[in-house]
Amino acid sequence: MTDLALPQDGWIGRRMPREDTRRLVMGAGRYVDDLACRGELHAAFLRSPYPHAGFRLDLSQAKALDGVAAVFVAEDLARVCGGLICPDLAFPGMVSPQQLPLVAERAVYQGEPIALVLADSRAVAEDAVELIAVDWQELPAITRLDQSLTQDAPPVHLGLASNLGWSTQIGTDLRDAFAGAALVVETTLDFARNTGVTLEPRGLIAQWDAGALELRISHQMPHQLQLHIAELFGVAMSRVRVICGDVGGGFGLKMHIYQDELATIAAARLIGRPVRFIADRMESLMADIHAREHRIHGRMAVDAQGRIIGFDIDDLHGMGAYSVFPRSSTREAMSALAVIGAPYLHQVFHARLRCALQNKVPTGQLRAVGNPIGCAITERLVDLAASARGEDRLVFRARNLLPEAMQPWTSPSGFRLFGLSHHRCLERLQKLMDLPKLRAEISDACASGRWLGLGFASLVEFTAPNSRSYGPTGAPVAAVDAVVATLEMTGDISVRASVSEIGQGIRQSLAQVMADAMGVPAENVAVLTGDTATVPHGGGAWASRGAAIGGEAAWQAGVALRAQILEIAAALLQAQAADLDIRFGQVVDQHGSARMGLDELSRIVTLQSYLLPDGMQGQLSVSRTYRREADSALPNNGIQAVLVEIDPDTGHISALRHWVVFDCGRVLNPLLVEEQIRGGVVMGLGQALLEACSYDSGGQFISATLADYKVPMADDAPDIEVALVETPYAGSAVGAKGAGEAGACAAPAALLNAVNDALAGQGAQISALPITPLDVLRALGRVPQA
Amino acid sequence: MKPAPFRYERPATLEAVLALLDAHGAQAEILAGGQSLMPMLALRVARPDLVIDINRIAGLGDITAIPDGGVRIGARARHAEVMASPLVPALMRSALAHVAHPAIRNRGTLGGSLALADPAAEMPCCMVALGARIVTLSSRGETHHDAASFFHGLYSTARRPDEMILRIEIPPLGPQWRFAFLEEARRLGDYAIAGVALAMGAGEVRLAFCGVEPAPRCLPATEALILAGADPLPGLVELAPMDSDDAPEAYRRHLAGVLLKRALREVGHG
Ligand SMILES: Cc1cc2nc3c(=O)[nH]c(=O)nc-3n(C[C@H](O)[C@H](O)[C@H](O)COP(=O)(O)OP(=O)(O)OC[C@H]3O[C@@H](n4cnc5c(N)ncnc54)[C@H](O)[C@@H]3O)c2cc1C
């Protein structure tokens, strides 16, 4: 790979607010619900109120309501749209029945769409939904993870012999390795379901016109969706245009294909009018993918010198009623297993995984996919080992973190680790925290009766995978990204990029990359994303890949366009291309003197092409698709710390301060990276202390409003100090690795360790997330157990 | 999440409101700040035939001093207005800091909060602790309720369907009175899991909880222990706390004791 040196005084690495910020903050964003289509109908769904129930419908009253255009059920939609079966090439034997856009006969999770009403307004559509007469036959349901695989658990789908959706074993027999250990620590952690809570809920407007679809949708990967729709509806991709305008957050939940979205598109086709569906907050909380429901048991063996020997893991993961289409619900657990022990040198690894079907909404990939689970079990075991050895937790970590001199290193679970700066990050963290002073303050506070606790968590996250990750699985997930760069006649550069802007600021980062590649100011670059009719095919937004893959595509396109333009300039200026350069939007000579503006050059090529020499066409556009050949994923690394205080009487937990040192390779824009980290930390804080998709003992979903599903508010977030260490990826020109999810990977682990540190003197332990004040009081014996 | 169809009236006078209440009573809902009613409508939990918007009635939100002491608060006074008023007892101001968030307090009203009678709401228990009088109005005239007997249970009050809450009268409490409001909630601005309102004068104490029982009330046994200078916690056996998975009975009882002790410390008693 060509390693072009990045300009010293370039735009890459500059702390610039993203151009979109002003517009979005001023309320000028245009989300799906801000758009209107003449003649549109509004969709509302009858969803199952039960986790498992057969049904018979009488639609007559609903259809007769004034303002209702149609009521559709499964068999209506089957005429135009196929069903979803999660590909299982990578997960042989996985059980996941076909999912239809509307379920027929029997619903298998609460919130599953059963019928769809089209009406003049959403309110009328909801009125009509109430008028659908339903004869429900409630069936036994399983929602609790710990009961899903028991002998007498009712089957999630009628006729299943067991609710085991998939299982696997990784690694080797550990008996000898563990038998010789000086110390084996173990623990079991329980994680509640979480969901994404995007500010803009999922929503779409589908409009068919003579067999072609125009779809405006809040989604993370327009091209992949375009392909799915083409296949499911039997039309050519060129007849499907997917437009994602401003997307108000994704967090992974907008990369799946949902039944209600397909049903809306199918309904629009059947009725021949535009149809709008916007999920309301209840629908979002109930029927967007959930994630992170695990019961994980871990054992870690340590030798007499305090070196980690290995890990033995048993993970039980809640899939929900289906394996989510198309990436599969099993992914999350596999990601969790991949990062267990990853920051630390160790010799052996074994894991057993069981993914359980449940009568609950499918689980999918939520920001930091699986990492919070893998990180938490690792870091908890590390703390337990340090404490069993009577050793400082950072001393234990420093001894075991993978040293730079040993990299690249392939872990016993088969992952290649390289370019990781653990020890530098650890040192930096201690300075950032002013640790000796902080420790003195903590012990003073504890002496005066306060309960403070400090928690640490190291992390490795595998980001920006190449096509070896999804390619073999049969899921049509693109790991490439493409950029088309065009010099406009006003001297600016249009960049059409396949990465998706979902609020994370990738457009700003690509503008800075293009500015350096082309030699123009960043404000002279406009990045367009999200429209399959105008931007080239590529992966979109997932797995923290925008900078590492989209950024590299932008760099290559920019470098190529620059070379092309210099050829033209050389011809026009009768100079050698090698003697010319582009700086600040001007073609300059060897002395740095401006010879021609890019605007002038572009106008000549487009409007006065007779001035070009014979045989020169003068291309002002370049297209580059980037695939990374080496390294199936780019590991990043970092360490977090958090200081918490527990109120001994109420059990209330407050996060007081949080620190992050993070290395994501080349930083394109520190402001954006730091804010991604902060946002991720706050999300992790939600997972650790507040957020739970809850079901009562009868399997009823009881967290369908934001009063019940508690996301952290500004008051809940402590100050978060972030420091960046830069170890550029050596295999690309730009050198970026992923940054968008890491904050959320390690924050829950750090908080869990901090709470346990604060409780250590009381003989109490916490091992379930989120940690409620009631859990703390129960652990302390101040309130009886349930 | 759209309301079921309803009829909407926005009368300009109290008489017109009363006439509508007379005619529709149990089938009508008054719209004050809308911070509870609008979500209930959207969730179709509330399904009135008629919504009577009282936001156009002049003077209904006034906060005025009562000539011989005390303060009179119009039912439609916004939480933010009450919080900013120098006339209201400090107890209400400190409790209101726990009620939702600024945007909600700009719309939500005292009368709405009392009419709703959410068991976890802060204002009802403050009314009990302050010995307030809640004045309702119907075409039959005014009815004066002691706060201590106004709240009957979960979302249930002494108000009849043809009545509206007109104003709240807080009796004069001299400078010797000390107040404390404390609560435990998962996040700032959430409804309380448990909260305590304490008012202490010379030889007098009034105490009420929110979030603990289905409705706030006086707790004479506990108050007597406090006045006697004894440990008040044994008095809390008179509580019959609510019970739910996320806040079981024992937890609420525990918090009631913790908060009471802290409140007493805050007013300089014990
Ligand atoms: C996110 C959020 C958080 C909140 N947190 C809290 C909290 O922590 N603590 C808390 O106490 N509250 C909280 N609230 C509720 C808020 O305080 C409400 O404003 C209040 O409970 C109701 O007042 P309102 O004026 O909005 O009443 P509305 O919503 O307009 O009406 C509520 C009910 O009272 C009736 N009503 C209103 N006015 C009268 C009247 N004058 N006479 C007779 N009946 C009347 C209505 O018919 C309706 O049944 C929260 C609300 C939100 C949205």
PDB file of C-alpha atoms and ligand atoms in Angstrom, chain A residues 707, chain B residues 21 28-40 46 52 54-55 60 75-79 98-101 104-105 107-118 120-124 159 163-166 183 189-192, ligand 1:
ATOM      1  CA  ALA A 707     -40.283   7.277  31.813  1.00  0.00           C
TER       2      ALA A 707
ATOM      3  CA  LEU B  21     -68.583  20.312  33.625  1.00  0.00           C
ATOM      4  CA  ALA B  28     -64.744  15.595  30.354  1.00  0.00           C
ATOM      5  CA  GLU B  29     -61.112  16.324  31.144  1.00  0.00           C
ATOM      6  CA  ILE B  30     -59.777  19.726  32.039  1.00  0.00           C
ATOM      7  CA  LEU B  31     -56.636  20.703  30.163  1.00  0.00           C
ATOM      8  CA  ALA B  32     -54.290  22.825  32.259  1.00  0.00           C
ATOM      9  CA  GLY B  33     -50.570  22.434  31.528  1.00  0.00           C
ATOM     10  CA  GLY B  34     -51.205  19.294  29.550  1.00  0.00           C
ATOM     11  CA  GLN B  35     -47.983  17.721  30.796  1.00  0.00           C
ATOM     12  CA  SER B  36     -49.829  14.702  32.096  1.00  0.00           C
ATOM     13  CA  LEU B  37     -53.054  14.858  30.148  1.00  0.00           C
ATOM     14  CA  MET B  38     -51.476  15.063  26.706  1.00  0.00           C
ATOM     15  CA  PRO B  39     -49.397  11.909  27.143  1.00  0.00           C
ATOM     16  CA  MET B  40     -52.414  10.125  28.655  1.00  0.00           C
ATOM     17  CA  ALA B  46     -57.480   8.936  28.918  1.00  0.00           C
ATOM     18  CA  ILE B  52     -61.979  21.726  28.406  1.00  0.00           C
ATOM     19  CA  ILE B  54     -58.740  26.417  30.920  1.00  0.00           C
ATOM     20  CA  ASN B  55     -55.725  28.313  29.626  1.00  0.00           C
ATOM     21  CA  LEU B  60     -56.651  31.576  37.193  1.00  0.00           C
ATOM     22  CA  ALA B  75     -54.976  26.406  40.189  1.00  0.00           C
ATOM     23  CA  ARG B  76     -53.368  27.244  36.857  1.00  0.00           C
ATOM     24  CA  ALA B  77     -50.204  28.732  38.348  1.00  0.00           C
ATOM     25  CA  ARG B  78     -47.339  27.067  36.486  1.00  0.00           C
ATOM     26  CA  HIS B  79     -44.775  25.124  38.479  1.00  0.00           C
ATOM     27  CA  HIS B  98     -37.574  17.750  41.923  1.00  0.00           C
ATOM     28  CA  VAL B  99     -40.633  18.066  39.686  1.00  0.00           C
ATOM     29  CA  ALA B 100     -39.710  17.179  36.120  1.00  0.00           C
ATOM     30  CA  HIS B 101     -37.525  19.604  34.155  1.00  0.00           C
ATOM     31  CA  ILE B 104     -42.257  20.839  31.799  1.00  0.00           C
ATOM     32  CA  ARG B 105     -42.397  23.200  34.759  1.00  0.00           C
ATOM     33  CA  ARG B 107     -46.365  24.434  31.426  1.00  0.00           C
ATOM     34  CA  GLY B 108     -47.363  22.099  34.262  1.00  0.00           C
ATOM     35  CA  THR B 109     -49.622  23.587  36.935  1.00  0.00           C
ATOM     36  CA  LEU B 110     -50.183  23.185  40.644  1.00  0.00           C
ATOM     37  CA  GLY B 111     -53.899  22.489  40.151  1.00  0.00           C
ATOM     38  CA  GLY B 112     -53.127  19.866  37.507  1.00  0.00           C
ATOM     39  CA  SER B 113     -50.702  18.109  39.776  1.00  0.00           C
ATOM     40  CA  LEU B 114     -53.185  18.014  42.665  1.00  0.00           C
ATOM     41  CA  ALA B 115     -56.086  16.930  40.452  1.00  0.00           C
ATOM     42  CA  LEU B 116     -54.012  14.134  38.947  1.00  0.00           C
ATOM     43  CA  ALA B 117     -52.908  12.884  42.384  1.00  0.00           C
ATOM     44  CA  ASP B 118     -50.059  10.746  41.182  1.00  0.00           C
ATOM     45  CA  ALA B 120     -45.305   9.806  43.572  1.00  0.00           C
ATOM     46  CA  ALA B 121     -45.938  13.492  42.884  1.00  0.00           C
ATOM     47  CA  GLU B 122     -44.282  16.041  45.110  1.00  0.00           C
ATOM     48  CA  MET B 123     -46.960  18.724  45.345  1.00  0.00           C
ATOM     49  CA  PRO B 124     -49.722  16.685  46.981  1.00  0.00           C
ATOM     50  CA  ARG B 159     -62.962  16.250  43.727  1.00  0.00           C
ATOM     51  CA  GLU B 163     -65.877  20.323  40.090  1.00  0.00           C
ATOM     52  CA  MET B 164     -62.678  21.996  39.086  1.00  0.00           C
ATOM     53  CA  ILE B 165     -59.839  22.959  41.363  1.00  0.00           C
ATOM     54  CA  LEU B 166     -59.974  26.731  41.647  1.00  0.00           C
ATOM     55  CA  GLU B 183     -36.568  12.473  47.755  1.00  0.00           C
ATOM     56  CA  GLY B 189     -36.725  15.102  37.574  1.00  0.00           C
ATOM     57  CA  ASP B 190     -38.155  11.586  37.714  1.00  0.00           C
ATOM     58  CA  TYR B 191     -41.158  10.918  39.876  1.00  0.00           C
ATOM     59  CA  ALA B 192     -40.029  10.004  43.387  1.00  0.00           C
TER      60      ALA B 192
HETATM   61  C1  LIG C   1     -41.243  14.007  31.606  1.00  0.00           C
HETATM   62  C2  LIG C   1     -42.174  14.414  32.713  1.00  0.00           C
HETATM   63  C3  LIG C   1     -41.713  14.301  34.008  1.00  0.00           C
HETATM   64  C4  LIG C   1     -42.543  14.650  35.056  1.00  0.00           C
HETATM   65  N1  LIG C   1     -42.049  14.526  36.317  1.00  0.00           N
HETATM   66  C5  LIG C   1     -42.844  14.877  37.355  1.00  0.00           C
HETATM   67  C6  LIG C   1     -42.375  14.771  38.683  1.00  0.00           C
HETATM   68  O1  LIG C   1     -41.228  14.381  38.956  1.00  0.00           O
HETATM   69  N2  LIG C   1     -43.221  15.091  39.673  1.00  0.00           N
HETATM   70  C7  LIG C   1     -44.500  15.533  39.434  1.00  0.00           C
HETATM   71  O2  LIG C   1     -45.215  15.825  40.365  1.00  0.00           O
HETATM   72  N3  LIG C   1     -44.947  15.656  38.189  1.00  0.00           N
HETATM   73  C8  LIG C   1     -44.162  15.338  37.147  1.00  0.00           C
HETATM   74  N4  LIG C   1     -44.654  15.473  35.886  1.00  0.00           N
HETATM   75  C9  LIG C   1     -46.045  15.898  35.708  1.00  0.00           C
HETATM   76  C10 LIG C   1     -46.180  17.383  35.704  1.00  0.00           C
HETATM   77  O3  LIG C   1     -45.829  17.920  36.944  1.00  0.00           O
HETATM   78  C11 LIG C   1     -47.608  17.713  35.322  1.00  0.00           C
HETATM   79  O4  LIG C   1     -47.571  18.962  34.835  1.00  0.00           O
HETATM   80  C12 LIG C   1     -48.648  17.666  36.417  1.00  0.00           C
HETATM   81  O5  LIG C   1     -48.719  16.451  37.065  1.00  0.00           O
HETATM   82  C13 LIG C   1     -50.028  17.930  35.849  1.00  0.00           C
HETATM   83  O6  LIG C   1     -50.179  19.266  35.675  1.00  0.00           O
HETATM   84  P1  LIG C   1     -50.700  19.841  34.311  1.00  0.00           P
HETATM   85  O7  LIG C   1     -51.020  21.268  34.561  1.00  0.00           O
HETATM   86  O8  LIG C   1     -49.749  19.561  33.253  1.00  0.00           O
HETATM   87  O9  LIG C   1     -52.083  19.055  34.144  1.00  0.00           O
HETATM   88  P2  LIG C   1     -52.770  18.439  32.882  1.00  0.00           P
HETATM   89  O10 LIG C   1     -51.861  17.494  32.242  1.00  0.00           O
HETATM   90  O11 LIG C   1     -53.325  19.499  32.042  1.00  0.00           O
HETATM   91  O12 LIG C   1     -53.943  17.673  33.600  1.00  0.00           O
HETATM   92  C14 LIG C   1     -53.703  16.559  34.433  1.00  0.00           C
HETATM   93  C15 LIG C   1     -55.017  16.072  35.027  1.00  0.00           C
HETATM   94  O13 LIG C   1     -55.510  17.020  35.945  1.00  0.00           O
HETATM   95  C16 LIG C   1     -56.793  17.489  35.556  1.00  0.00           C
HETATM   96  N5  LIG C   1     -56.820  18.922  35.867  1.00  0.00           N
HETATM   97  C17 LIG C   1     -55.901  19.843  35.502  1.00  0.00           C
HETATM   98  N6  LIG C   1     -56.208  21.036  36.025  1.00  0.00           N
HETATM   99  C18 LIG C   1     -57.333  20.862  36.740  1.00  0.00           C
HETATM  100  C19 LIG C   1     -58.139  21.733  37.521  1.00  0.00           C
HETATM  101  N7  LIG C   1     -57.831  23.031  37.690  1.00  0.00           N
HETATM  102  N8  LIG C   1     -59.225  21.221  38.109  1.00  0.00           N
HETATM  103  C20 LIG C   1     -59.556  19.926  37.983  1.00  0.00           C
HETATM  104  N9  LIG C   1     -58.839  19.057  37.245  1.00  0.00           N
HETATM  105  C21 LIG C   1     -57.731  19.529  36.619  1.00  0.00           C
HETATM  106  C22 LIG C   1     -56.889  17.161  34.098  1.00  0.00           C
HETATM  107  O14 LIG C   1     -58.213  17.018  33.708  1.00  0.00           O
HETATM  108  C23 LIG C   1     -56.126  15.882  34.001  1.00  0.00           C
HETATM  109  O15 LIG C   1     -56.918  14.811  34.416  1.00  0.00           O
HETATM  110  C24 LIG C   1     -43.851  15.138  34.802  1.00  0.00           C
HETATM  111  C25 LIG C   1     -44.300  15.272  33.519  1.00  0.00           C
HETATM  112  C26 LIG C   1     -43.490  14.923  32.462  1.00  0.00           C
HETATM  113  C27 LIG C   1     -43.987  15.076  31.068  1.00  0.00           C
END
